[in-house]
PDB file of C-alpha atoms and ligand atoms in Angstrom:
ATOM      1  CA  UNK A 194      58.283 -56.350 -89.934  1.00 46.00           C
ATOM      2  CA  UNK A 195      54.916 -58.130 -90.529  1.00 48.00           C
ATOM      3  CA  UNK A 196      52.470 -57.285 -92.871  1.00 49.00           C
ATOM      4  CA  UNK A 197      48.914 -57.955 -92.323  1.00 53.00           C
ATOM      5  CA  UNK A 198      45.994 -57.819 -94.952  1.00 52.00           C
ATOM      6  CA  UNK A 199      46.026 -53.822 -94.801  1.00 57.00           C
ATOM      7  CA  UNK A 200      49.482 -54.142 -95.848  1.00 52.00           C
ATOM      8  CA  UNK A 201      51.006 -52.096 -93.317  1.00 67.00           C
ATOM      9  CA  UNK A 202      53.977 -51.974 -90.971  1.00 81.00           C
ATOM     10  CA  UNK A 203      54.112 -52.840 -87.116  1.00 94.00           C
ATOM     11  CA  UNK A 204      56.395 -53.411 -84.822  1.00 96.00           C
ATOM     12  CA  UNK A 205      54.119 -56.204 -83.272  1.00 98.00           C
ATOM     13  CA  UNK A 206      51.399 -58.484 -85.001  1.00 97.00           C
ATOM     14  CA  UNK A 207      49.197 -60.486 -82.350  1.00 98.00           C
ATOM     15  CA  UNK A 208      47.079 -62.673 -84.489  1.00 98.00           C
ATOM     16  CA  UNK A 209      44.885 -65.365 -82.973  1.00 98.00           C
ATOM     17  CA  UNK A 210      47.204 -65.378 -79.769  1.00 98.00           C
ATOM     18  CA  UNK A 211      45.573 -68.406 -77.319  1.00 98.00           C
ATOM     19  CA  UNK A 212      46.789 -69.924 -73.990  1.00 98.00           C
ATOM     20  CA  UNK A 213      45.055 -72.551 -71.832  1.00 98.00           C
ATOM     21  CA  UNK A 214      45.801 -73.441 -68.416  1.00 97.00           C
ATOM     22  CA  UNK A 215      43.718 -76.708 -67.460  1.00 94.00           C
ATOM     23  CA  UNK A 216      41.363 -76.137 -70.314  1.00 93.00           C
ATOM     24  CA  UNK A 217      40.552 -72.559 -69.171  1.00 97.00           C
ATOM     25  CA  UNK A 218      41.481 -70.024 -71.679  1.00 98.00           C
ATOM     26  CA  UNK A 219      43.098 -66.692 -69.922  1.00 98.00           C
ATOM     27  CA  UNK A 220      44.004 -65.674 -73.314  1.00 98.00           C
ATOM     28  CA  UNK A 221      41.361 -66.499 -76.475  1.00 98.00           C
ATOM     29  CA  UNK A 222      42.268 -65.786 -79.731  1.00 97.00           C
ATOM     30  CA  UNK A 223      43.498 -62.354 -78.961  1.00 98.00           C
ATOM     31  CA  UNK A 224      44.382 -59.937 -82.370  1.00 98.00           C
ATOM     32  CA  UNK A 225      46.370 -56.530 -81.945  1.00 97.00           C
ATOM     33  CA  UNK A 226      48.610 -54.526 -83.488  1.00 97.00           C
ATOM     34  CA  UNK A 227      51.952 -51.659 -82.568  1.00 97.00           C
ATOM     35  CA  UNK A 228      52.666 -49.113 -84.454  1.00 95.00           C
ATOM     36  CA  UNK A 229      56.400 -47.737 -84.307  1.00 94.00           C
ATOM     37  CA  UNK A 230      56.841 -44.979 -81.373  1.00 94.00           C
ATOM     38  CA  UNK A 231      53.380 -45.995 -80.370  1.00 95.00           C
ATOM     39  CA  UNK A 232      52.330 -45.929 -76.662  1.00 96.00           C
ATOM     40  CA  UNK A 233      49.174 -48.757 -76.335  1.00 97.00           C
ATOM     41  CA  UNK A 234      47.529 -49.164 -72.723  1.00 97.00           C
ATOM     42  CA  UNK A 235      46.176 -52.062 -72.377  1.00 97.00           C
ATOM     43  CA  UNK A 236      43.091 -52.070 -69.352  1.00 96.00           C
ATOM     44  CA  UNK A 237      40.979 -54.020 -68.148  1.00 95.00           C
ATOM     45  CA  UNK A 238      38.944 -56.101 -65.214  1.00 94.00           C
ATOM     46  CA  UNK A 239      41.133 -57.813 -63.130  1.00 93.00           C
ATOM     47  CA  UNK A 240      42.227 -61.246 -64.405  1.00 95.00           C
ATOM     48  CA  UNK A 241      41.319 -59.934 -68.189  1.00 97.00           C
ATOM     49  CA  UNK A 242      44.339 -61.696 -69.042  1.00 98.00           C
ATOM     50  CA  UNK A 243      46.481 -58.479 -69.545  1.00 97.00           C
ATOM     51  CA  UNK A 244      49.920 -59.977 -67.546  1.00 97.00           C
ATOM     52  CA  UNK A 245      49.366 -62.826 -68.998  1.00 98.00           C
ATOM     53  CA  UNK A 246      49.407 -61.049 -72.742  1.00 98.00           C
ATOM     54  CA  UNK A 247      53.067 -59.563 -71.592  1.00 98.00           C
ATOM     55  CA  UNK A 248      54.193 -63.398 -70.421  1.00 97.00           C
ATOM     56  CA  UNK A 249      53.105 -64.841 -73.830  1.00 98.00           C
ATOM     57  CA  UNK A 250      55.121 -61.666 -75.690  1.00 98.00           C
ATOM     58  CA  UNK A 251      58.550 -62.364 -73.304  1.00 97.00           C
ATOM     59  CA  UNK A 252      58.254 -65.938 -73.579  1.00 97.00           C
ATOM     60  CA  UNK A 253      57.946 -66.396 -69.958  1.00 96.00           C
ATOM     61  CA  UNK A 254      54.471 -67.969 -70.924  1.00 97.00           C
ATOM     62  CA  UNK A 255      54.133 -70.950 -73.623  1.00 97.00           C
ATOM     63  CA  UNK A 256      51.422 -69.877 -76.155  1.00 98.00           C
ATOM     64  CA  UNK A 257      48.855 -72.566 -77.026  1.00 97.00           C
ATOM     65  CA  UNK A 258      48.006 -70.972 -80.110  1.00 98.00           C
ATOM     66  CA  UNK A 259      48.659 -68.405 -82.494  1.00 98.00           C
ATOM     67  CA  UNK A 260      51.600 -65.830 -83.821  1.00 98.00           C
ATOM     68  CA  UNK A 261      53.344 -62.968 -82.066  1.00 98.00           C
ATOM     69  CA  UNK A 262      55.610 -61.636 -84.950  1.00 98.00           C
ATOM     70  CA  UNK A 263      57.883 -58.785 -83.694  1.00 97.00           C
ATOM     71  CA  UNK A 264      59.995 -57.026 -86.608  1.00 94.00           C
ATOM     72  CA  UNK A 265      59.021 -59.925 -88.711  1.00 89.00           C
ATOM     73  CA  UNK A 266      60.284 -62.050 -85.600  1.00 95.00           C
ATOM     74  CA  UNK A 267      57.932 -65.014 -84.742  1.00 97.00           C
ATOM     75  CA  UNK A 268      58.668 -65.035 -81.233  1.00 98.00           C
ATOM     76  CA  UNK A 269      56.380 -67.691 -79.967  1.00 97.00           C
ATOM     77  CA  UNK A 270      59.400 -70.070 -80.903  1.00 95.00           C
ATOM     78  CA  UNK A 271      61.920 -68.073 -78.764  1.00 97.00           C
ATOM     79  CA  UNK A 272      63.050 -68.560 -75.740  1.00 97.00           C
ATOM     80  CA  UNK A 273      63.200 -65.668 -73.646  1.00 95.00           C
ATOM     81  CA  UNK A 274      67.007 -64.676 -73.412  1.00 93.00           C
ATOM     82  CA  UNK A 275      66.593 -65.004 -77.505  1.00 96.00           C
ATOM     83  CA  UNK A 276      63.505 -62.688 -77.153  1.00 97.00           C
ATOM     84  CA  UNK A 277      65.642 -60.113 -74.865  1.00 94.00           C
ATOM     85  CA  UNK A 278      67.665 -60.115 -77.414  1.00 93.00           C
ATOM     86  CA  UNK A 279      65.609 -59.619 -80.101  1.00 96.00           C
ATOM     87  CA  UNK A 280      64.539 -56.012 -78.206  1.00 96.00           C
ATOM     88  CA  UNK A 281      61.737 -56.592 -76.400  1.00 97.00           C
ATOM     89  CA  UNK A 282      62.093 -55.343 -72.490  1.00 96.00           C
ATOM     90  CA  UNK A 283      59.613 -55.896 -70.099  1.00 94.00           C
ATOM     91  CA  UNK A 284      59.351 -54.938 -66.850  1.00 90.00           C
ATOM     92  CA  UNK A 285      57.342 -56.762 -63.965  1.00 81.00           C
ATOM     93  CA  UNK A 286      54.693 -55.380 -61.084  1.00 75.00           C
ATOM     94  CA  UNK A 287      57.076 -55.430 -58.145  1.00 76.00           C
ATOM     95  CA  UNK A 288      60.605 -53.632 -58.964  1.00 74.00           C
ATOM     96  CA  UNK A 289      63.446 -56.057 -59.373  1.00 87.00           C
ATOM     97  CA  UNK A 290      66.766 -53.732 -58.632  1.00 95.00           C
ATOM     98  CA  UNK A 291      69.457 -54.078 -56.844  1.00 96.00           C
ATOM     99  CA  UNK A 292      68.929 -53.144 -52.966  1.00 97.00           C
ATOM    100  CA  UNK A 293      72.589 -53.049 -51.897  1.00 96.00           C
ATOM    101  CA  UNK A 294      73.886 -51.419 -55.056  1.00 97.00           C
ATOM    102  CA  UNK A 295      74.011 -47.576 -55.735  1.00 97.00           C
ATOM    103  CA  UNK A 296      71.814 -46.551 -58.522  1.00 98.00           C
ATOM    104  CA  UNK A 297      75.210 -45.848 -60.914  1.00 96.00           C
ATOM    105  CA  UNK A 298      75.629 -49.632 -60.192  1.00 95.00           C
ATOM    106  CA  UNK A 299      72.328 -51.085 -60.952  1.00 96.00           C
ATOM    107  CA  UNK A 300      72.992 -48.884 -63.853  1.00 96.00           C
ATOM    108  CA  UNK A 301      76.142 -50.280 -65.149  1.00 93.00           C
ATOM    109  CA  UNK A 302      75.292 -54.033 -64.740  1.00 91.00           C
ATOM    110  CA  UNK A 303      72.570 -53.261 -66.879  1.00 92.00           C
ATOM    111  CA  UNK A 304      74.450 -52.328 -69.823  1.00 90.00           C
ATOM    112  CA  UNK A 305      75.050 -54.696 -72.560  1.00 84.00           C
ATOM    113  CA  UNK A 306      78.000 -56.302 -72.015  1.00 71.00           C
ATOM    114  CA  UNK A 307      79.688 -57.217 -75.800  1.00 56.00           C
ATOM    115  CA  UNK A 308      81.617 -59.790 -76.330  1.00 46.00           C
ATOM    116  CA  UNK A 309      85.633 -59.408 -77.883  1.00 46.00           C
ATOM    117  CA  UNK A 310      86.250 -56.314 -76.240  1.00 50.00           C
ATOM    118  CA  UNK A 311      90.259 -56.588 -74.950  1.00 52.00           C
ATOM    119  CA  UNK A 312      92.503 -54.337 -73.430  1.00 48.00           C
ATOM    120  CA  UNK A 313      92.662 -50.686 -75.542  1.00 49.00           C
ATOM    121  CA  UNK A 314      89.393 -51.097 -76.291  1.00 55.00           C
ATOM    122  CA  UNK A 315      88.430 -51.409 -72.414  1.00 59.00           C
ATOM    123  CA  UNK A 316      88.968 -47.738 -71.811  1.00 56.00           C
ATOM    124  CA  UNK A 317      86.878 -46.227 -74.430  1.00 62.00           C
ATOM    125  CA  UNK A 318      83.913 -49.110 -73.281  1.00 67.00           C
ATOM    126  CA  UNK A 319      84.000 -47.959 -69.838  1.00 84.00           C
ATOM    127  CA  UNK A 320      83.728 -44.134 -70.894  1.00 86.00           C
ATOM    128  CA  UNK A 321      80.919 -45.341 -73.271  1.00 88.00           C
ATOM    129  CA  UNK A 322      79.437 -47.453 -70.153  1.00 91.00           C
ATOM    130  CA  UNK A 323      79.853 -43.716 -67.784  1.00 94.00           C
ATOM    131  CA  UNK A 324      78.528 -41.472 -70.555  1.00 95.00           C
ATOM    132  CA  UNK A 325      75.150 -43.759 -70.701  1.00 95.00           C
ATOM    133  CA  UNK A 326      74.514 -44.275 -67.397  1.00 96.00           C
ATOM    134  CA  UNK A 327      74.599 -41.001 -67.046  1.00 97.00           C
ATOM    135  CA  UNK A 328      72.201 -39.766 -69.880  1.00 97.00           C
ATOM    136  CA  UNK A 329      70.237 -42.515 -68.397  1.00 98.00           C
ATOM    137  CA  UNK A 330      69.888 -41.328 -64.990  1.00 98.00           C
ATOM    138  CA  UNK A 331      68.871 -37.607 -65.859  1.00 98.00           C
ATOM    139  CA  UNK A 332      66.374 -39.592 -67.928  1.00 97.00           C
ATOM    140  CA  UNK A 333      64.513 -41.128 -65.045  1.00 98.00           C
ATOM    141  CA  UNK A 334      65.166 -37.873 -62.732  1.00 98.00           C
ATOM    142  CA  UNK A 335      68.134 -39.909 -60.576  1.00 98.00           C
ATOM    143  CA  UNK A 336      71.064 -38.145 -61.918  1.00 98.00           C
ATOM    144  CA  UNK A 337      71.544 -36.409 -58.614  1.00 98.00           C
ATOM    145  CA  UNK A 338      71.157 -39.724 -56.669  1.00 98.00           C
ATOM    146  CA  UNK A 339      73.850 -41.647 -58.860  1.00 98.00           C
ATOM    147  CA  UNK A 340      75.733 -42.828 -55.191  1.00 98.00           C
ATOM    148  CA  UNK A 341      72.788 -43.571 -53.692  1.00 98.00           C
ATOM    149  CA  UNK A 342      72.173 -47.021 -52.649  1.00 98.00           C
ATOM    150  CA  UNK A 343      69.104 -48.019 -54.283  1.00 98.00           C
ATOM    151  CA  UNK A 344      67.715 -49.226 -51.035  1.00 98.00           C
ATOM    152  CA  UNK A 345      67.174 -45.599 -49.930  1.00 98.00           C
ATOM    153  CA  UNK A 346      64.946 -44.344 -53.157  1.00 96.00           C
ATOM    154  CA  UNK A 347      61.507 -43.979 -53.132  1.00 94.00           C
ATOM    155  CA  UNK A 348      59.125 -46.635 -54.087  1.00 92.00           C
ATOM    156  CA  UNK A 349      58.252 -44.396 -57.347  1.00 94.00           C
ATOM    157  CA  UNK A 350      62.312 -43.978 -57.639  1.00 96.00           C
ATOM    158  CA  UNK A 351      63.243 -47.963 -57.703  1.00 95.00           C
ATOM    159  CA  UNK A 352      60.146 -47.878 -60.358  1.00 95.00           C
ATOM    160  CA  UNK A 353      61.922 -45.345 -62.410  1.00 97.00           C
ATOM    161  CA  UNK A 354      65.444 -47.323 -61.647  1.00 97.00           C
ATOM    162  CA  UNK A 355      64.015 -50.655 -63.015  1.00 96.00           C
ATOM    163  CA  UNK A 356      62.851 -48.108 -66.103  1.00 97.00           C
ATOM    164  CA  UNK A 357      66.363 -47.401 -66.535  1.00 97.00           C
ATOM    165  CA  UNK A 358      67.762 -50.613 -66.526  1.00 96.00           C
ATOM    166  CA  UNK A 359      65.397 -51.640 -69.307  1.00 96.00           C
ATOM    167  CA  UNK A 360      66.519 -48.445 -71.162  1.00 96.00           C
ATOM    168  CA  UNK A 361      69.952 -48.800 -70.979  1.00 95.00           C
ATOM    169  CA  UNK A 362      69.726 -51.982 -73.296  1.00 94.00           C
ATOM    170  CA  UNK A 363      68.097 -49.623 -75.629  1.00 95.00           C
ATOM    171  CA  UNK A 364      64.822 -51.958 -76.105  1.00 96.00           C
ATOM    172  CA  UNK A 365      62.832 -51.678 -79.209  1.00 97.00           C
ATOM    173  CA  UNK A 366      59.857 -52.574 -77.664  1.00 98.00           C
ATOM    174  CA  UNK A 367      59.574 -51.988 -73.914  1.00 98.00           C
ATOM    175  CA  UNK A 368      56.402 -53.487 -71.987  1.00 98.00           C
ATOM    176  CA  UNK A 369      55.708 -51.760 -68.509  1.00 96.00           C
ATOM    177  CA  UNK A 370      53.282 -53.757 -66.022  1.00 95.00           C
ATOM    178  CA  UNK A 371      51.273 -51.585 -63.758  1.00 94.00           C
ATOM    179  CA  UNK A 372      54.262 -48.996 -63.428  1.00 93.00           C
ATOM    180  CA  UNK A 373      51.854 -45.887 -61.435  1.00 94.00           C
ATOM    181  CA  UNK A 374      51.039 -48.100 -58.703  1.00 91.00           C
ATOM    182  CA  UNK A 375      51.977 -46.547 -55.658  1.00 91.00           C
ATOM    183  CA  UNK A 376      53.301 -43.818 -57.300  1.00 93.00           C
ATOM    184  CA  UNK A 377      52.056 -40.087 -55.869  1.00 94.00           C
ATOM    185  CA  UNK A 378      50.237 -37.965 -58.011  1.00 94.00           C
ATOM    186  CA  UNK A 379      53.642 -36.090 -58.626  1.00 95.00           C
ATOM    187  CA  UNK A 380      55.385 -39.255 -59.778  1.00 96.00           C
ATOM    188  CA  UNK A 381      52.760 -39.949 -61.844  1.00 96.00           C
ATOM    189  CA  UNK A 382      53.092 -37.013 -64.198  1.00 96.00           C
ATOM    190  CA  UNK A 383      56.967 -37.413 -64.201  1.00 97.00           C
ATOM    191  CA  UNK A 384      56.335 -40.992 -65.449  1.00 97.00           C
ATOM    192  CA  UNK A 385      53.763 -39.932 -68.135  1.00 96.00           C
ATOM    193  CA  UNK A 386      56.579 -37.315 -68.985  1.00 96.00           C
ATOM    194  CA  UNK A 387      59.319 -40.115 -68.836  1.00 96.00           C
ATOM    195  CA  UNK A 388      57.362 -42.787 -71.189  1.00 95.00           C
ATOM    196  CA  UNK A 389      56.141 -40.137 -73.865  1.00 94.00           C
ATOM    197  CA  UNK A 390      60.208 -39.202 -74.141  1.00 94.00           C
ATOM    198  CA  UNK A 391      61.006 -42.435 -74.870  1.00 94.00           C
ATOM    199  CA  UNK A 392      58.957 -43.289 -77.858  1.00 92.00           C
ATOM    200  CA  UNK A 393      60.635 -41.051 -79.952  1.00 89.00           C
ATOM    201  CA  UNK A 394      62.933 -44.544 -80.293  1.00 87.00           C
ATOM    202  CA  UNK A 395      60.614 -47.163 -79.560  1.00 95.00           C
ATOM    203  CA  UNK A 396      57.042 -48.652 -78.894  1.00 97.00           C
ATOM    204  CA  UNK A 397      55.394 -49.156 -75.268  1.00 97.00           C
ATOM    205  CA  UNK A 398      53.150 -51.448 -74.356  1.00 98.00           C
ATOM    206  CA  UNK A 399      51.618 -50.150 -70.722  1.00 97.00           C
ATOM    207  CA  UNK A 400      49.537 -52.435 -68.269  1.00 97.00           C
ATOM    208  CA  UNK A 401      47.826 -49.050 -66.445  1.00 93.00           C
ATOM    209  CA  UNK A 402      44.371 -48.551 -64.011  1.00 88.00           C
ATOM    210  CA  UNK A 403      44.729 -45.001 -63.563  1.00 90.00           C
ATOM    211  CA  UNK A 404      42.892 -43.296 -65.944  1.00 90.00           C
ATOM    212  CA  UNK A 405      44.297 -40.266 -65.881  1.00 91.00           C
ATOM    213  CA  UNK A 406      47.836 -41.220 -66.592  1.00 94.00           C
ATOM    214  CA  UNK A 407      46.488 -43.436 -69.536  1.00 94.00           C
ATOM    215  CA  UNK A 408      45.159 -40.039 -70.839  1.00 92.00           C
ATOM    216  CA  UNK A 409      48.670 -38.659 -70.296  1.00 93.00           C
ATOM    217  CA  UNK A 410      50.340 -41.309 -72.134  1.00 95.00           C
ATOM    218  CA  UNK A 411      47.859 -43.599 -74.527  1.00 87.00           C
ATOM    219  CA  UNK A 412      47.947 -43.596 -78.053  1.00 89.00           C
ATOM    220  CA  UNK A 413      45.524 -45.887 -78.410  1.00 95.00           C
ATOM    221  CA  UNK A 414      44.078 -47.757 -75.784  1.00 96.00           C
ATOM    222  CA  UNK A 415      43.130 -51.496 -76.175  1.00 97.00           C
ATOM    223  CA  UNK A 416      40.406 -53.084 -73.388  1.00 97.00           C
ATOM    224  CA  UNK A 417      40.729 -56.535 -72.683  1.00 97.00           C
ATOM    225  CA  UNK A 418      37.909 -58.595 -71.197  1.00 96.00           C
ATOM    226  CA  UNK A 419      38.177 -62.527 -71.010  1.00 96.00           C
ATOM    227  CA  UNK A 420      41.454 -63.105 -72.693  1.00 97.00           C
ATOM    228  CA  UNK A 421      39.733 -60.927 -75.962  1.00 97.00           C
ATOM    229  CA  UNK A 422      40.014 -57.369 -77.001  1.00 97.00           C
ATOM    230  CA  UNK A 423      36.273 -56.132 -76.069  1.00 97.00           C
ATOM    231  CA  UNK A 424      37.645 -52.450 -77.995  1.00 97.00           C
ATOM    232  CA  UNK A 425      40.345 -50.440 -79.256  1.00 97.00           C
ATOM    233  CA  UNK A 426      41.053 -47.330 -79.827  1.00 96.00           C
ATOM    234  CA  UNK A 427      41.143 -43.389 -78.991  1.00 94.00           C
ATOM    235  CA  UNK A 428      40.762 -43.008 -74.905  1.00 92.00           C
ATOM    236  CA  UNK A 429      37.169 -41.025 -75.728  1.00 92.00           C
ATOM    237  CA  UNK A 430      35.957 -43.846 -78.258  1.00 94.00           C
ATOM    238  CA  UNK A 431      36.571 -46.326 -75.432  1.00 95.00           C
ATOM    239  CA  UNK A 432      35.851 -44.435 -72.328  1.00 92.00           C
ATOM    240  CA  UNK A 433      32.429 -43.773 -74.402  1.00 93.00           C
ATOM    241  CA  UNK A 434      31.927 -47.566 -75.888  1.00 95.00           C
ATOM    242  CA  UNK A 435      28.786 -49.178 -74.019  1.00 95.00           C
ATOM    243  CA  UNK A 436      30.415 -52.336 -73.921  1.00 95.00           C
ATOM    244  CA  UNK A 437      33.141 -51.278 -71.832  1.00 94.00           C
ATOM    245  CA  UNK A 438      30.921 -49.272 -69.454  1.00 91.00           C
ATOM    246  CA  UNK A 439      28.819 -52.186 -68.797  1.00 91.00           C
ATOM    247  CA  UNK A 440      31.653 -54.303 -67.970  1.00 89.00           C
ATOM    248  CA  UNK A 441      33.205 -51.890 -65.490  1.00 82.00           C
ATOM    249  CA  UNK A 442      29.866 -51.248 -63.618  1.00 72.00           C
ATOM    250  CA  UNK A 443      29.700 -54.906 -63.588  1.00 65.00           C
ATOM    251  CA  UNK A 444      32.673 -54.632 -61.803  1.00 51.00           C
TER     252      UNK A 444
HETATM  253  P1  ADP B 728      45.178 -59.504 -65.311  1.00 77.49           P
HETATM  254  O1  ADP B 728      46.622 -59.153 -65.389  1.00 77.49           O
HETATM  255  O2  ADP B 728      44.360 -58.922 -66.422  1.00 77.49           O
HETATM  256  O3  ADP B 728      44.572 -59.157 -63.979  1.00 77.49           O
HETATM  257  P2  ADP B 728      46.119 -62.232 -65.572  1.00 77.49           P
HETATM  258  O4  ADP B 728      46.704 -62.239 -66.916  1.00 77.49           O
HETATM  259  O5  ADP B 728      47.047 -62.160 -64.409  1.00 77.49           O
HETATM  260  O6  ADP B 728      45.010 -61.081 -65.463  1.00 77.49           O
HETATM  261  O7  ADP B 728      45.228 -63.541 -65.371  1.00 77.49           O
HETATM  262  C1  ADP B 728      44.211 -63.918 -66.290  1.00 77.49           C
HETATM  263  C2  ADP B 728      43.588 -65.204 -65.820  1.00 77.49           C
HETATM  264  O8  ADP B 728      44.478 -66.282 -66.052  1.00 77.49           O
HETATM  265  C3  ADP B 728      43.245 -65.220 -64.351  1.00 77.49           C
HETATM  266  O9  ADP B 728      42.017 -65.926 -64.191  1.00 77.49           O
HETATM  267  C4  ADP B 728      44.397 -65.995 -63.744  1.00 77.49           C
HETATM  268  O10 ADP B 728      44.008 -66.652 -62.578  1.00 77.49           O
HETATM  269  C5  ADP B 728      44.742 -66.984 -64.847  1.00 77.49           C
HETATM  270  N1  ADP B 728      46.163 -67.374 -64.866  1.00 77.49           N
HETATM  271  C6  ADP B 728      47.216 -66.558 -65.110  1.00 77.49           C
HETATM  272  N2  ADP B 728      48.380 -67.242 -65.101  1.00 77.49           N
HETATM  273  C7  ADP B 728      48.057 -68.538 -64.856  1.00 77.49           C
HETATM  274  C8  ADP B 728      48.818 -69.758 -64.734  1.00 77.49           C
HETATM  275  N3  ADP B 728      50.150 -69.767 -64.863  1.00 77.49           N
HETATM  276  N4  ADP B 728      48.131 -70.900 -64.477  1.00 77.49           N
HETATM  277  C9  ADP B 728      46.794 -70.894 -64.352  1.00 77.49           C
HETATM  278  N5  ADP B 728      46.016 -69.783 -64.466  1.00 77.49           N
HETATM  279  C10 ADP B 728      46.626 -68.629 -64.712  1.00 77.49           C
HETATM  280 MG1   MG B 729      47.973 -58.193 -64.017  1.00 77.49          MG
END
C-alpha cells in the first residue's frame, strides 16, 4: 500500500492524476485518497470528469499525467486485464450481462477460472463454483431467480446481476458507475443495503446523483468540478460547502 506524507495506509493514492484529449483537460491534476472498507461517492456536474476518473483507474483510459498506486500497485503502467487482476472491478452505466443466459450462468462464467486444475480436482471446483454462485445470488436478492434467463429480470435486477459478476471475482476494489439509475425507490434501498454489505471486504468507489442513496451509502463524499476535486468530505460538510452550492445552482 502507498504511503503519502501523513504516513498512512490506502487502498488507492490519486496524486496529480491528468488526462488531455486535444489539449482539453477532462481530468487536471486530480488528488484523492481510499481508505480500506471505505464507500467514496464521487458527484458532480455533468462532464466533471467523474467516468473519466474510473477509465484512468481500469486502464481503459491512458493517463497523461500523474500516479494511481493501488496496494502499492502503480497502475497507470497496467494494462487493463493486468489491472483486473490486480482487484480492481468496475462496472459500466449500461449493464453488460448475459441476455440469453440464466442468472446461475452469468454467474458461473464469472468465476475465476484457475489454471492446473485436472480431473479429481474438477469435482471439488465445480462444488466450490455451485456453493459461490449461490452465496452470491442471495447476495444481490436473485437466489430465487437462479433459472431465470437474465433477459426476463428487471432493469434494477440485471444491475444487481452485473454486481454479482464483479463480486464473484472477489474484487478488492470495486468501482460502480451510476448504479441507481432507473432503479425504483425500492431498489434503491436494497442497493444501498447491498453496497454497505460488501465493504466489510473491500473499498467502493460509487459514481451516484441521487442524493439520498449517497446518504445511504457515502463515507465520504468527494465533488468533482472540471477534472478537480472542488471538496471532500462528510455528506453535511459538502452538501453545506458554498462552493458546491454555487456550482449546482449554476447548473
Ligand atoms: P462525467 O462522467 O462527470 O459526466 P466525463 O468523465 O464523461 O464526465 O467527461 C468529462 C469531459 O471529458 C467531458 O467534457 C467529455 O466530453 C470529455 N471526454 C470524456 N472522454 C473523452 C474522450 N475519450 N475524448 C475526448 N473527450 C472526452
Ligand atoms: Mg459519467
Amino acid at each position: 500500500m502507498s504511503v503519502t506524507p501523513m504516513g498512512k495506509d490506502f487502498v488507492l493514492s490519486v496524486e496529480g492524476l491528468t488526462v488531455s484529449f486535444d489539449g482539453f483537460k477532462a481530468v487536471n491534476d486530480l488528488s484523492f485518497y481510499v481508505d480500506e472498507n471505505e464507500i467514496r461517492v464521487i458527484i458532480g456536474p455533468n462532464g466533471a470528469g467523474k467516468t473519466t476518473v474510473l477509465d484512468l483507474i481500469c486502464g481503459r483510459t491512458r493517463a497523461t499525467d500523474g500516479s494511481i498506486k493501488f496496494r502499492g500497485k502503480e497502475l497507470t503502467k497496467l494494462k487493463e486485464h493486468q489491472i483486473v487482476h490486480a482487484g480492481v472491478g468496475r462496472k459500466f452505466q449500461n449493464p453488460s450481462i448475459y441476455e440469453d443466459l440464466t442468472v446461475f450462468e452469468n454467474l458461473e462464467i464469472s468465476f475465476p477460472r484457475g489454471r492446473n486444475v485436472f480431473g479429481a480436482l474438477m469435482f471439488k471446483r465445480d462444488k466450490e463454483v455451485i456453493d459461490k454462485v449461490h452465496e452470491i445470488a442471495e447476495l444481490i436478492f436473485l437466489q430465487d431467480d437462479l433459472n431465470k434467463q437474465a433477459a426476463l429480470l428487471s432493469h434494477g435486477q440485471k444491475q444487481w446481476l452485473e454486481i454479482g459478476m464483479l463480486l464473484i471475482q472477489d474484487p478488492e476494489l470495486l468501482m460502480l458507475d451510476e448504479p441507481v439509475a432507473g432503479m425504483s425507490v425500492a431498489e434503491r434501498k436494497q442497493t444501498a443495503e447491498l453496497l454497505n454489505k460488501i465493504t466489510k471486504d473491500r473499498s467502493v468507489i460509487v459514481i451516484e446523483h441521487d442524493m439520498q442513496f449517497v446518504a445511504d451509502i457515502a463515507n465520504r463524499v468527494t465533488v468533482l468540478h472540471q477534472g478537480k476535486v472542488l471538496s471532500e468530505g462528510s455528506m453535511d460538510k459538502v452538501q453545506n460547502d458554498p462552493k458546491v452550492k454555487e456550482v449546482y445552482l449554476g447548473h
